[in-house]
CSV table of C-alpha atoms in Angstrom, one decimal:
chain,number,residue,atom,x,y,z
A,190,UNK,CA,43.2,-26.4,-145.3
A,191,UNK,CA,41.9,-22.6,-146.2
A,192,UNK,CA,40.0,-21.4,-142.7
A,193,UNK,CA,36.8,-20.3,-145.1
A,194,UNK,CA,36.7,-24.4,-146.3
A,195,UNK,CA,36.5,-25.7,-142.2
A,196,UNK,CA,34.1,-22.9,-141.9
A,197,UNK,CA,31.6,-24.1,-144.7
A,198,UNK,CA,32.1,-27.6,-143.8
A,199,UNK,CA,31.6,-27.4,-140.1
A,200,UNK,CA,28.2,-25.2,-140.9
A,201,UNK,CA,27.6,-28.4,-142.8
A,202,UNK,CA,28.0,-30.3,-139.2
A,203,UNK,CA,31.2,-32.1,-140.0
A,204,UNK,CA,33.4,-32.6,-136.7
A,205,UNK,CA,36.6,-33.4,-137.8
A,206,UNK,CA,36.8,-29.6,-139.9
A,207,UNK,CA,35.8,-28.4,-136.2
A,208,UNK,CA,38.6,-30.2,-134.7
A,209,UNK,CA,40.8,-28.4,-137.2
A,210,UNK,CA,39.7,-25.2,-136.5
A,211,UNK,CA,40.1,-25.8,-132.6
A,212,UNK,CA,44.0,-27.1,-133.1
A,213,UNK,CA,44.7,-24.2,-134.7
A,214,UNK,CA,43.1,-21.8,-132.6
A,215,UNK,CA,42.9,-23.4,-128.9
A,216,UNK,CA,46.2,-21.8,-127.4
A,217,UNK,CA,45.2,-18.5,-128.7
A,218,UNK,CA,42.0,-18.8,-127.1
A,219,UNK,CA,43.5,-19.9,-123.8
A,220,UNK,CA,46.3,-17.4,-123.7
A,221,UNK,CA,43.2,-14.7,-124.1
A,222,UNK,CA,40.7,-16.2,-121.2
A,223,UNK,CA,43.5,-17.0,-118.9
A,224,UNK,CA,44.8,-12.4,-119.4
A,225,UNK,CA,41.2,-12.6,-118.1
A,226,UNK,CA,41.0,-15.2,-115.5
A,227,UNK,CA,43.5,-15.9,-113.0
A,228,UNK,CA,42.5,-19.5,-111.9
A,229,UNK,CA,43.4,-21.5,-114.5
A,230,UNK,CA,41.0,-24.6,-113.5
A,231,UNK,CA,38.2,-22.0,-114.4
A,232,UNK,CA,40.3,-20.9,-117.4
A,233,UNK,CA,40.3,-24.8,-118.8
A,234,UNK,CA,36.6,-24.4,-118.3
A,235,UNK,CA,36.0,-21.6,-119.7
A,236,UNK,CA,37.7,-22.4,-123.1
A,237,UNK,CA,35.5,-25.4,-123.6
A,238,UNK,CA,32.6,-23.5,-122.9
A,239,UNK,CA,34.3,-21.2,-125.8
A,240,UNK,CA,34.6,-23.9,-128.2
A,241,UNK,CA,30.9,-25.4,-127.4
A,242,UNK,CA,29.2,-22.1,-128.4
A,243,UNK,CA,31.2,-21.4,-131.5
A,244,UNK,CA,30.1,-25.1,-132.5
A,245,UNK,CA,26.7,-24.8,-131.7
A,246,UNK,CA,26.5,-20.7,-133.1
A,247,UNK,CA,28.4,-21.2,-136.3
A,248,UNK,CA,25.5,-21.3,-138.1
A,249,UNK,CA,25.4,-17.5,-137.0
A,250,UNK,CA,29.3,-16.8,-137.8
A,251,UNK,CA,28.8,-14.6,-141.2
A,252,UNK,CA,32.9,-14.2,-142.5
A,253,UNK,CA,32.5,-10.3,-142.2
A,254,UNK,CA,35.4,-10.7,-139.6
A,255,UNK,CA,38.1,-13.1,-139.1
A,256,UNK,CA,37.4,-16.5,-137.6
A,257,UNK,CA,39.7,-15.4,-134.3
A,258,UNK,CA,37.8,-12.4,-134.2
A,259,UNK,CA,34.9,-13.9,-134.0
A,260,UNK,CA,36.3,-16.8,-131.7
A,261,UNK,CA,37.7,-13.7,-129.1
A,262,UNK,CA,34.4,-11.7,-128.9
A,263,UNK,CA,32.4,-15.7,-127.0
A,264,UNK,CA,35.9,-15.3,-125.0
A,265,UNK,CA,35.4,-12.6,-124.0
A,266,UNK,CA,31.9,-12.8,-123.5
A,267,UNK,CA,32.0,-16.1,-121.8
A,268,UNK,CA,34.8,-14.6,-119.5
A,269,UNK,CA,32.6,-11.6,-118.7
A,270,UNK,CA,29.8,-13.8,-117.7
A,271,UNK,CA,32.1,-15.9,-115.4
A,272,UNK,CA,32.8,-12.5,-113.8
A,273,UNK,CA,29.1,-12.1,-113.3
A,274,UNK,CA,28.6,-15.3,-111.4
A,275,UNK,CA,31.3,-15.0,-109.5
A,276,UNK,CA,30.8,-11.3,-108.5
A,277,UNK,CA,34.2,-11.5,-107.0
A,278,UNK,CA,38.7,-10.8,-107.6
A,279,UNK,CA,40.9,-14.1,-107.7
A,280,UNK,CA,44.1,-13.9,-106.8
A,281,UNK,CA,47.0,-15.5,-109.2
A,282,UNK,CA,49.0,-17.7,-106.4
A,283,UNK,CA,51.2,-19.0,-109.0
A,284,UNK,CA,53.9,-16.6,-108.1
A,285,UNK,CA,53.4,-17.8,-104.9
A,286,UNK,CA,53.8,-21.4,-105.2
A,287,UNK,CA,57.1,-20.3,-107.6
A,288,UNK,CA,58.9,-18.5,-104.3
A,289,UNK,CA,57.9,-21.7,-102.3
A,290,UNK,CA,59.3,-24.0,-104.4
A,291,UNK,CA,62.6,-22.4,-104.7
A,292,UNK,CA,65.3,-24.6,-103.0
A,293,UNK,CA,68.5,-22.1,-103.6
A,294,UNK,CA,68.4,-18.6,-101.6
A,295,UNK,CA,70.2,-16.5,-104.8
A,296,UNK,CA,67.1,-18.1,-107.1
A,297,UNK,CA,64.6,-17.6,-104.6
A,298,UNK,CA,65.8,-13.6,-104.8
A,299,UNK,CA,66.7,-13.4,-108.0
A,300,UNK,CA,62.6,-14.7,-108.4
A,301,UNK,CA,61.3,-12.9,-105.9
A,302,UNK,CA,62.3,-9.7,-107.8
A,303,UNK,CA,61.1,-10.6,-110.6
A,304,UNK,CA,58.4,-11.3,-109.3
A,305,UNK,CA,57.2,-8.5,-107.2
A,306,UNK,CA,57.8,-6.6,-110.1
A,307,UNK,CA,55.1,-8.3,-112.1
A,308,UNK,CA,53.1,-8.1,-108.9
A,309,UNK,CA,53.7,-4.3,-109.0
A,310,UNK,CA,52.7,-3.8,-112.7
A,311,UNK,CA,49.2,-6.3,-112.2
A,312,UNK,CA,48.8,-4.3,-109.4
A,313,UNK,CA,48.8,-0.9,-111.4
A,314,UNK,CA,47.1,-2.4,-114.3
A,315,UNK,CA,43.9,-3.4,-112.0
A,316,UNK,CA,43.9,0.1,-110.5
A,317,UNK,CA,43.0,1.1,-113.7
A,318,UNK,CA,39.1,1.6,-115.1
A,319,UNK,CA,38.0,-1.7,-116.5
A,320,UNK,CA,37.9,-0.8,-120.2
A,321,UNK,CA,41.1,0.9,-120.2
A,322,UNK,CA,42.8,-1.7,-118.3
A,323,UNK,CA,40.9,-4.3,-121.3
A,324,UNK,CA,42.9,-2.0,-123.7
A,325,UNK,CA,46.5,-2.9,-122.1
A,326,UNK,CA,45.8,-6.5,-121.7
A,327,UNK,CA,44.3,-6.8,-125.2
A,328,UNK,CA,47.5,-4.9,-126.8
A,329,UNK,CA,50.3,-6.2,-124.4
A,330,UNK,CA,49.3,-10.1,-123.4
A,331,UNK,CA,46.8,-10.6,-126.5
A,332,UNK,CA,49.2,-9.3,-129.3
A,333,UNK,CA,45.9,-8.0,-130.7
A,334,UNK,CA,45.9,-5.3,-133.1
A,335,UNK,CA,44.0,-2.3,-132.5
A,336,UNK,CA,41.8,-3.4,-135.7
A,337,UNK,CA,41.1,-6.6,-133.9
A,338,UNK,CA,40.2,-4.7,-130.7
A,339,UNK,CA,37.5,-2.3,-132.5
A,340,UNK,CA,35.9,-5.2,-134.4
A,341,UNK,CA,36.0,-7.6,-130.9
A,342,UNK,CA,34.3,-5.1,-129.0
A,343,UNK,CA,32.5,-3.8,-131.6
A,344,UNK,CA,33.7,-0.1,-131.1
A,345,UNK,CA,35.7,2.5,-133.2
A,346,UNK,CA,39.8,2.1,-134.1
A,347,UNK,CA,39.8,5.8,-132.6
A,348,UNK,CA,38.3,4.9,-129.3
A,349,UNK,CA,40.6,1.8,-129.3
A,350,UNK,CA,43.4,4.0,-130.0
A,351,UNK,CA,42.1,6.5,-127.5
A,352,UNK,CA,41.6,3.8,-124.7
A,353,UNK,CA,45.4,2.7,-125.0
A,354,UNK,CA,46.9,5.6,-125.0
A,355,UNK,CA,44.5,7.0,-121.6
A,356,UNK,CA,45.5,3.6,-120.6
A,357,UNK,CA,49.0,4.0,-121.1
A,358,UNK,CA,48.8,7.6,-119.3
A,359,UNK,CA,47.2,6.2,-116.6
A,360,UNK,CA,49.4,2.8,-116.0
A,361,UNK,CA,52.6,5.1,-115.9
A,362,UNK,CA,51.3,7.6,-113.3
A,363,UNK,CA,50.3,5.1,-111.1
A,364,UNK,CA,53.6,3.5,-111.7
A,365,UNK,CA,55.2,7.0,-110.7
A,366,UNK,CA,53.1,7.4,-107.9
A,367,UNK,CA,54.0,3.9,-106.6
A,368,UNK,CA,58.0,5.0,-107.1
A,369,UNK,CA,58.3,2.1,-109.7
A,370,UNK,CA,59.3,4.3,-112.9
A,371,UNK,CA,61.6,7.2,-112.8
């Protein structure tokens, strides 16, 4: 069904248009809070919180942008207010409980690798200024388009486009510096 019908008809307080809405948009949603949030029983969380407001603030959703836009900017407000409350870093121990649970050495390596490389690039990409480092993660675990950016956060395509490319700047001198990247 057209996204514009589910809209009318859940303004209208009909559930099951709602539910159709969240299938199609849930594992977008997730993929977005958890590029946020690294502990994923908050992410889970989160994303209902997500859903409840966009239920309850439809009312308020006027079609000037897309539905997902729309959906992102409570995400990302939501996540931001998580932030606040928690006032402090969590650590992704994911790649931690990977390595442990590796029974063969050469997967274990192979892993370990691959992982410390990840660890390296997460590493860089916190070093950098929050709204720059929002630019990488939108662009590069979002898939968002720099269109989508500017109308999520409510700022110019320019300034996204100048963001992501200080960003970029900035995530490969660090990288340099760290002896990562020739």
């Amino acid at each position: 069904m057209d996204e514009h019908i589910l809209i009318q008809k859940v303004k209208k307080g009909d559930k099951e248009a709602f539910k159709s809405l969240f299938l199609a948009n849930k594992d977008r949603v997730y993929r977005f809070v958890r590029s946020m949030i690294n502990k994923s029983e908050d992410v889970d969380e989160i994303v209902i919180d997500v859903f409840f407001k966009a239920f309850h603030d439809i009312k308020n959703f006027k079609e000037k942008s897309k539905f997902s836009t729309w959906l992102y900017r409570i995400a990302h407000n939501t996540s931001i207010d998580y932030f606040r409350k928690k006032k402090r870093e969590l650590i992704n121990t994911d790649k931690y409980q990977e390595y442990a649970n590796q029974s063969d050495i050469q997967k274990s390596l192979a892993k370990f690798e691959i992982t410390e490389r990840e660890s390296i690039i997460r590493g860089a990409i916190e070093k950098i200024d929050p709204e720059n480092r929002d630019m990488i993660k939108y662009v590069f675990f979002e898939g968002l388009k720099q269109e989508e950016i500017a109308e999520l956060l409510d700022i110019q395509k320019g300034t996204v486009y100048s963001r992501l490319h200080n960003a970029k700047k900035k995530l490969k001198l660090i990288l340099l510096n760290e002896g990562f990247v020739n």
